[in-house]
Short mmCIF file of C-alpha atoms and ligand atoms in Angstrom, two decimals:
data_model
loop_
_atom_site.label_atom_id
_atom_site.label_comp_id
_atom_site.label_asym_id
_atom_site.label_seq_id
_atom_site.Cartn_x
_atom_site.Cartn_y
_atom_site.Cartn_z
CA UNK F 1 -4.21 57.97 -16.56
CA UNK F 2 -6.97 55.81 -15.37
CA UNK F 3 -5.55 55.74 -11.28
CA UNK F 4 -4.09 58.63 -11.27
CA UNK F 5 -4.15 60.07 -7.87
CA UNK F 6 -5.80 63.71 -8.15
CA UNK F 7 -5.29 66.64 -6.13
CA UNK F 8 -8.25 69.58 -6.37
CA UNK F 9 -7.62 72.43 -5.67
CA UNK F 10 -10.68 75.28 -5.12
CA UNK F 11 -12.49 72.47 -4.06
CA UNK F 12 -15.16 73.87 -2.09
CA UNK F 13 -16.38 76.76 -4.72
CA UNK F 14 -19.07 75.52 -7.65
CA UNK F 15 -16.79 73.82 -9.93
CA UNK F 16 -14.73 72.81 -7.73
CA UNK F 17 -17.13 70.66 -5.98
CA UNK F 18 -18.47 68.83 -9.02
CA UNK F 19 -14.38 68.03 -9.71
CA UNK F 20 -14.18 66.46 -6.77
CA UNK F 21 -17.40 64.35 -7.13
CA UNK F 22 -16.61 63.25 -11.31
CA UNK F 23 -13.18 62.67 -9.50
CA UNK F 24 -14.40 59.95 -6.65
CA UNK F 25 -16.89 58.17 -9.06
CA UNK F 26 -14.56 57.69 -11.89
CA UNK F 27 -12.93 55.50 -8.89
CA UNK F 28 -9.33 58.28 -9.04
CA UNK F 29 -7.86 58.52 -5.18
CA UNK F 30 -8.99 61.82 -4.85
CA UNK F 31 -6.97 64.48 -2.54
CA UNK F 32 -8.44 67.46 -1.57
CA UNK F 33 -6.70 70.69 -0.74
CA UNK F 34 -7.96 72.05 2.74
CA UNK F 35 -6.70 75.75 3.21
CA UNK F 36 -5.91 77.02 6.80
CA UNK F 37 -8.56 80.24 5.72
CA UNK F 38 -10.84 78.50 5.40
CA UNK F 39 -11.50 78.77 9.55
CA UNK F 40 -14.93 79.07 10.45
CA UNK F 41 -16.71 79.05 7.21
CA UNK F 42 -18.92 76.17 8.55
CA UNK F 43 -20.45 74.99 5.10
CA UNK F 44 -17.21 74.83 3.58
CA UNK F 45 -15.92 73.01 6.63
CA UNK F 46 -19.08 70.60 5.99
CA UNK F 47 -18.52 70.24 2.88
CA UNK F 48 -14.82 69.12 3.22
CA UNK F 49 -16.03 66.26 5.56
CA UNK F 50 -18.53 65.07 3.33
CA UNK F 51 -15.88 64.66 0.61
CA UNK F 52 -13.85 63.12 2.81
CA UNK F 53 -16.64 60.42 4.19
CA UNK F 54 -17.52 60.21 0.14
CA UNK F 55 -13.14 58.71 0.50
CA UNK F 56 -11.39 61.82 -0.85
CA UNK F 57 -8.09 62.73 1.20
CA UNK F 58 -8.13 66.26 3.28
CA UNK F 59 -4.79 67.53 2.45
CA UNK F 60 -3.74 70.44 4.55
CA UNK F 61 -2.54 73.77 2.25
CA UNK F 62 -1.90 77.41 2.08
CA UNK F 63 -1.03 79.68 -0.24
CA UNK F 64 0.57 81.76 1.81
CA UNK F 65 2.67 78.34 2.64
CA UNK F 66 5.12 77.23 -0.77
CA UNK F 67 6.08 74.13 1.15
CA UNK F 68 3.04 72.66 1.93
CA UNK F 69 1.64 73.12 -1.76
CA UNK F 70 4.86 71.45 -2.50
CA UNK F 71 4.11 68.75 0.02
CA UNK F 72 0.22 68.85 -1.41
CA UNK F 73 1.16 67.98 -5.09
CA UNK F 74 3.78 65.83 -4.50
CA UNK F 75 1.50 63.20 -2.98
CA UNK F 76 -0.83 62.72 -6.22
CA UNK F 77 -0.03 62.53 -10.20
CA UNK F 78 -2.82 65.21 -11.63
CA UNK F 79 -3.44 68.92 -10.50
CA UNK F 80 -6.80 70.04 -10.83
CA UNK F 81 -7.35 73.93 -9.95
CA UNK F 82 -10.86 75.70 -9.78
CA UNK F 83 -9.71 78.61 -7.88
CA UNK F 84 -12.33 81.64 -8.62
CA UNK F 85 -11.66 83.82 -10.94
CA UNK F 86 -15.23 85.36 -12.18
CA UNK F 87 -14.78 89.00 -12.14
CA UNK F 88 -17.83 90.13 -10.47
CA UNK F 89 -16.85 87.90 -7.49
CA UNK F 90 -13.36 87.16 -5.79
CA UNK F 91 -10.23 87.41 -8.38
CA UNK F 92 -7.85 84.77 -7.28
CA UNK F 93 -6.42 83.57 -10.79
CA UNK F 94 -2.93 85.01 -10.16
CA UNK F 95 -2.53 83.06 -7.05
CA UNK F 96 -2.29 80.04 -9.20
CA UNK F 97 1.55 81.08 -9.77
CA UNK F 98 1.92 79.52 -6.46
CA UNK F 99 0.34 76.96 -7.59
CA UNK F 100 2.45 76.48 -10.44
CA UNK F 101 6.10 77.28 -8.36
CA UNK F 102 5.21 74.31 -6.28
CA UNK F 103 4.63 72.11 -9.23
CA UNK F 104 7.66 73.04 -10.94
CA UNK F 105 9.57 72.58 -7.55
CA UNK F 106 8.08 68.94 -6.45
CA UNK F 107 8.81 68.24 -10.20
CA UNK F 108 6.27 64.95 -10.58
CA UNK F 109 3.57 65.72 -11.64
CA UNK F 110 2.21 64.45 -15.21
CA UNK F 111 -0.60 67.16 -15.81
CA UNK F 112 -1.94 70.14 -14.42
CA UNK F 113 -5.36 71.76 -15.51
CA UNK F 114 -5.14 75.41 -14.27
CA UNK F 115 -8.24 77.42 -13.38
CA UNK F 116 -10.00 78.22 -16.55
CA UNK F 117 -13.75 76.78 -17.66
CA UNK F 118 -14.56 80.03 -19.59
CA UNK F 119 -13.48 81.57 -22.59
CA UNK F 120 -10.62 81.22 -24.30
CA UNK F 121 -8.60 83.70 -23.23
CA UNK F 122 -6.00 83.31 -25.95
CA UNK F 123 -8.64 84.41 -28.38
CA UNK F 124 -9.89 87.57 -25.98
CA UNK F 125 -6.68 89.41 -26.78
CA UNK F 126 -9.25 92.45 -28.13
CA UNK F 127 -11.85 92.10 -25.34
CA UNK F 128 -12.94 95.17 -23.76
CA UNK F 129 -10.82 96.65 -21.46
CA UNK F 130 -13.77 96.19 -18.31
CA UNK F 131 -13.46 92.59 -17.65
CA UNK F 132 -10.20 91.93 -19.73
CA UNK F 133 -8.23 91.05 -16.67
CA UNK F 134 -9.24 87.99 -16.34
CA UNK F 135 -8.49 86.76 -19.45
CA UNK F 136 -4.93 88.79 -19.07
CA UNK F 137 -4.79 86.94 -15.89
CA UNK F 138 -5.32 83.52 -17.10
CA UNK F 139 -3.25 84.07 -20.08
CA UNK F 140 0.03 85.17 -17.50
CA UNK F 141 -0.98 81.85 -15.66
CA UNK F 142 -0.75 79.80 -19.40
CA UNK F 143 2.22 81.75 -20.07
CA UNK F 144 4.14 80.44 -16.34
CA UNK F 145 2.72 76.60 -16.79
CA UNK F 146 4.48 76.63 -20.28
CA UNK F 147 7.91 78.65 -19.43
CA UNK F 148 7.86 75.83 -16.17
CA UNK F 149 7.43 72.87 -19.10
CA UNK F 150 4.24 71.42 -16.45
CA UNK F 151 2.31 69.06 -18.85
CA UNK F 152 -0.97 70.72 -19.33
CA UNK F 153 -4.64 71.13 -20.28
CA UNK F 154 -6.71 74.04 -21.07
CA UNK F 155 -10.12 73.42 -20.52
CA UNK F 156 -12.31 75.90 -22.26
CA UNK F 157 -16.17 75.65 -21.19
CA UNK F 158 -17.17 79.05 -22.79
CA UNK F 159 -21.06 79.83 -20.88
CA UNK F 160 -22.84 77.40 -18.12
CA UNK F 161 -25.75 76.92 -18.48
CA UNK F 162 -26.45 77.68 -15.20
CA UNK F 163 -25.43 81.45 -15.35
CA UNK F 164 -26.46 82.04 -19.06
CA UNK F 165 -29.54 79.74 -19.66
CA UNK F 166 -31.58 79.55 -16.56
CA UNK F 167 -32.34 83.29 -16.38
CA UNK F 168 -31.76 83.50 -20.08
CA UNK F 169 -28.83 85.47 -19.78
CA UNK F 170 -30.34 88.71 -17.86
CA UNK F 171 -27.72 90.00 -15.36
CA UNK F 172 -30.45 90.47 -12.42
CA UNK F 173 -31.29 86.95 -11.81
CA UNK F 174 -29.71 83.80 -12.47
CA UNK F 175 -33.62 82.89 -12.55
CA UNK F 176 -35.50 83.31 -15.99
CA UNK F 177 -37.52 86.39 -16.22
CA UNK F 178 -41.41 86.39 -15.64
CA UNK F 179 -42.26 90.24 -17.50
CA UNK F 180 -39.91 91.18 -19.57
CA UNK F 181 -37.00 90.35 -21.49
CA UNK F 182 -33.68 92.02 -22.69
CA UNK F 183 -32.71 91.07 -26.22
CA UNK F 184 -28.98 90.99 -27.02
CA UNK F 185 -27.27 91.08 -30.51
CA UNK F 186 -27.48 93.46 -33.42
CA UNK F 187 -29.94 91.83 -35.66
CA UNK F 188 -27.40 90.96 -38.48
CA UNK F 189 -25.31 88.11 -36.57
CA UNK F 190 -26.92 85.02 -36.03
CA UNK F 191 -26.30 84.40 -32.11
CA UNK F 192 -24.34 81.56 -31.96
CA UNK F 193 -23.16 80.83 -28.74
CA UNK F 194 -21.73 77.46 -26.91
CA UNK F 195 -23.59 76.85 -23.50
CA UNK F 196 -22.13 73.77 -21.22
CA UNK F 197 -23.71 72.65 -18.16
CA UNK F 198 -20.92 72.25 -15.43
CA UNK F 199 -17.98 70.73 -16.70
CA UNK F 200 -16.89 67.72 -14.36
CA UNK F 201 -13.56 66.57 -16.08
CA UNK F 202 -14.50 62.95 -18.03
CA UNK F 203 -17.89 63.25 -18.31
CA UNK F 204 -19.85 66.81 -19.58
CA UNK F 205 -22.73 67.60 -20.70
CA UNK F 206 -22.61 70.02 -23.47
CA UNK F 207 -25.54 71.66 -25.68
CA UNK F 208 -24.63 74.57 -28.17
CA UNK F 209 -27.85 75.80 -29.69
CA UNK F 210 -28.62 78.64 -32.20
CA UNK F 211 -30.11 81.08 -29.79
CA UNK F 212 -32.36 83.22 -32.66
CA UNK F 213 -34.63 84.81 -29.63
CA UNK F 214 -31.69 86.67 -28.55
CA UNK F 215 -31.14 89.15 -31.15
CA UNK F 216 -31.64 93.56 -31.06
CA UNK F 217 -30.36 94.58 -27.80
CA UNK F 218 -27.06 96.42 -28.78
CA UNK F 219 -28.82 97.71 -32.22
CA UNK F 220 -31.01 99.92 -30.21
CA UNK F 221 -28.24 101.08 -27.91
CA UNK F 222 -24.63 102.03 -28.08
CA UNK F 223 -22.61 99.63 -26.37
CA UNK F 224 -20.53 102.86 -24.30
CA UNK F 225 -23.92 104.50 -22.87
CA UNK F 226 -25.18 101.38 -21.41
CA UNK F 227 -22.17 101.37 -19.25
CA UNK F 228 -22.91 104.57 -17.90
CA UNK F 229 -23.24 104.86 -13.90
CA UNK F 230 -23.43 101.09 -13.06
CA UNK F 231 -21.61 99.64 -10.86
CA UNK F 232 -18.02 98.00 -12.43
CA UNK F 233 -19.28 94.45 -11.48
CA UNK F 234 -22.33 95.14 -13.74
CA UNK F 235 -19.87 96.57 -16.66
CA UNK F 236 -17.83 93.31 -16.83
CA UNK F 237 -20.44 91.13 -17.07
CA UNK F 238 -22.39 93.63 -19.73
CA UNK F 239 -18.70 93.33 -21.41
CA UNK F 240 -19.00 89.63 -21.52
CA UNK F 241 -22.44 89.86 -22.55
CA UNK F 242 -21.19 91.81 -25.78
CA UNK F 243 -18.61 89.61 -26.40
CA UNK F 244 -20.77 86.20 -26.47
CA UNK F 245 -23.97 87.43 -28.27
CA UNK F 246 -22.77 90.73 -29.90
CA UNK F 247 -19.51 89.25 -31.27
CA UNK F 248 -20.45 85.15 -31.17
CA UNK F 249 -17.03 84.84 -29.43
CA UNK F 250 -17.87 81.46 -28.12
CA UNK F 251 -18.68 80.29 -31.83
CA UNK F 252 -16.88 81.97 -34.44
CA UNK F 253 -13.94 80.28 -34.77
CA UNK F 254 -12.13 76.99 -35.76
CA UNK F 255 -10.17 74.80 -32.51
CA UNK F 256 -7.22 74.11 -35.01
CA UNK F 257 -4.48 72.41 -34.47
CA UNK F 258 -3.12 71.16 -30.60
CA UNK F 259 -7.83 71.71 -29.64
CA UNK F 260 -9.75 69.08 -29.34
CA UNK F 261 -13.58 69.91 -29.49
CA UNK F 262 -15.33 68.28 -25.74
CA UNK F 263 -18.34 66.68 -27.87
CA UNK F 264 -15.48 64.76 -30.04
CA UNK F 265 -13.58 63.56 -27.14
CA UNK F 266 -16.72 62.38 -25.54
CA UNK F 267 -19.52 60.99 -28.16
CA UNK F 268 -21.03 59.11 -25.19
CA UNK F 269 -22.38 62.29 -23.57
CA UNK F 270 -25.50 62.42 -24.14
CA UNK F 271 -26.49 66.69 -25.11
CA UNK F 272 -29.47 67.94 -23.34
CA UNK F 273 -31.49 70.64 -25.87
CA UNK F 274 -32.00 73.66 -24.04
CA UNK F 275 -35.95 73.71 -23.88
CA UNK F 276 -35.25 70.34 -21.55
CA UNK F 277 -32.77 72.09 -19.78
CA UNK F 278 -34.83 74.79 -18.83
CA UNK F 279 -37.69 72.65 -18.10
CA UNK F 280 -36.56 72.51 -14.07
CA UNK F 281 -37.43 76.55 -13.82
CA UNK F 282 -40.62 76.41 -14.37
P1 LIG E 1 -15.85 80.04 -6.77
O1 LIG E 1 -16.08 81.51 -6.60
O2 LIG E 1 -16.94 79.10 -6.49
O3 LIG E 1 -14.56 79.73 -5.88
C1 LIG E 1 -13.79 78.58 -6.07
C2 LIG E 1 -12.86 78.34 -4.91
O4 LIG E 1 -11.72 79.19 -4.97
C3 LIG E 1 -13.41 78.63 -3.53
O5 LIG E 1 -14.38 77.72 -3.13
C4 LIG E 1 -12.12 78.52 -2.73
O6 LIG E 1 -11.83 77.13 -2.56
C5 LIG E 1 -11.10 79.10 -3.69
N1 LIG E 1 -10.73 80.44 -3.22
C6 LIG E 1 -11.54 81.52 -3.12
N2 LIG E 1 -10.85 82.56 -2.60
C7 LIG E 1 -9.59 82.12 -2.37
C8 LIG E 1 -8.40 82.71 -1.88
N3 LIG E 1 -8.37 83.99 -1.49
N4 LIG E 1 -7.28 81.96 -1.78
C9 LIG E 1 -7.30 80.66 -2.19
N5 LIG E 1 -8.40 80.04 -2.68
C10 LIG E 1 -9.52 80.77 -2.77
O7 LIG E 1 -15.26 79.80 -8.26
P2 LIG E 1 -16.01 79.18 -9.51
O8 LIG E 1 -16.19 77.72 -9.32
O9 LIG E 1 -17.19 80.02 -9.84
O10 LIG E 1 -14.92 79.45 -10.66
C11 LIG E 1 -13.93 78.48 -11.02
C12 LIG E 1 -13.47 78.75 -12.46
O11 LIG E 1 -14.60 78.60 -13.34
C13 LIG E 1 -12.92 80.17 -12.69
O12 LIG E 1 -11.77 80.09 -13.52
C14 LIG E 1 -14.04 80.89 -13.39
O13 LIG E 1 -13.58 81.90 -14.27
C15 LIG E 1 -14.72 79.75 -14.16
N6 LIG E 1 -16.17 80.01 -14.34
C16 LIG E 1 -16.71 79.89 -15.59
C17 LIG E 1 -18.04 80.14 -15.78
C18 LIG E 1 -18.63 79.99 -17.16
O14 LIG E 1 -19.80 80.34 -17.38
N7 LIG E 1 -17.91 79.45 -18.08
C19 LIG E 1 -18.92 80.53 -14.70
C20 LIG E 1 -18.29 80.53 -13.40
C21 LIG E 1 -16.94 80.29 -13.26
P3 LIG E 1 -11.41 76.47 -1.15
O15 LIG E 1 -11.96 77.37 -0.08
O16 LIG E 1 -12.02 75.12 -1.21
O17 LIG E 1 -9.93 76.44 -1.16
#
């Protein structure tokens, strides 16, 4: 699908943004979905113009509006949605059945790659109940694109590197610490865990190291008491932080059959080790 026209929708919000810019160099016509809310948020309004200079197509949306969604994706070939869905800030991922009634309605369109660039949420069926709605959320969205028969990919980009590396994985800073330094795992489990730097759609840049200096936190304490009095943002992402270094979710399994492993798909990319990577932070 080399000319496929692309429509992006979440355009404005961090992946979004990098979707739309893989999208215009890899030469696609590009459409962007420009949502009536979006009133006076100046940046974002900035932002849409410089896509559009950059030759992507501002294409007028709501989703509070079925028919122009409908009108939206019947103009292009490929739906791309990054609408937010990180727990700890807005939790849009259900508004993506919109999304996926006016695909099934305009009926043309050959592939549509919902909001998901995290986990796998088909394998997060056990996850702790603080922060499981997401992954319940995405998995109702997989559940609609299927019963609708909407060609479809599943893009699963388990950690960024710019929210789990830079600040090695503290939840105070995105930054990496200067004093001190919480250790996560139990001390048996070797920490395996699959970092990506943002995924923009052909090309990615993907490093998975064995991450031995993160290893005792949850030995020393129980996993329930450190949840006690914070506030529920903190919880999910201390949830998450179990399941990646505690459990190795991002690592311990195999893709099997109907996966298809990023690095495989794309042996030009060239991996970037994650001492380099964290070389801009100092
Ligand atoms: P953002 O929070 O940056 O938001 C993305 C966009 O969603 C916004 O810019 C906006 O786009 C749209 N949006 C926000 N609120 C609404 C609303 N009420 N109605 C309609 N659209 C809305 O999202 P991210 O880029 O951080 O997340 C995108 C995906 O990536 C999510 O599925 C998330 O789970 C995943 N993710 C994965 C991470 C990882 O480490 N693997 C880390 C971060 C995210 P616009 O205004 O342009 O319409």
């Amino acid at each position: 699908m080399s000319n496929s026209r692309i429509l992006v929708v979440g355009a404005t919000g961090y992946v979004g943004k990098r979707i739309v810019k893989a999208s215009l160099a890899q030469g696609h016509p590009t459409h962007v979905l420009t949502r009536r809310e979006i009133g006076f948020d100046i940046e974002k309004v900035q932002m849409l113009l410089t896509f559009e200079e950059q030759g992507a197509r501002l294409v007028e949306g709501s989703f509070s509006d079925h028919q122009s969604l409908v009108d939206a994706v019947k103009q292009v070939d490929v739906v791309i949605c990054a609408i937010s869905g990180v727990q700890f800030r807005s939790h849009n991922i259900l508004l993506q059945l919109k999304l996926v009634d006016a695909i099934k309605e305009a009926g043309n369109i050959k592939r549509f790659l919902p909001s998901e660039f995290g986990m796998d949420p088909s394998r997060m069926g056990h996850a702790l109940e603080i922060g499981k709605e997401t992954f319940g959320d995405k998995m109702i969205v997989r559940k609609a694109i299927e019963d609708a028969k909407i060609p479809y990919t599943y893009i699963s980009a388990n950690c960024f590197a710019g929210y789990f590396v830079g600040g090695l994985s503290q939840l105070d800073s995105l930054m990496p610490p200067r004093d001190r330094v919480r250790i996560y795992g139990d001390g048996n489990r070797k920490g395996m865990v699959s970092f990506m730097s943002v995924w923009v759609v052909q090309y990615v840049t993907i490093f998975m190291t064995s991450f031995d200096l993160l290893i005792t936190f949850f030995k020393t304490y129980r996993f329930e008491s450190i949840l006690v009095n914070v506030e529920p943002a903190i919880e999910a992402a201390y949830a998450r932080i179990y399941h990646i270094y505690y459990e190795g979710c991002t690592m311990n399994f195999e893709i099997g059959e109907g996966g298809e492993e990023a690095s495989k798909l794309y042996p030009e990319v060239r991996y970037t080790r994650v001492d380099e990577y964290l070389r801009r932070y100092l």
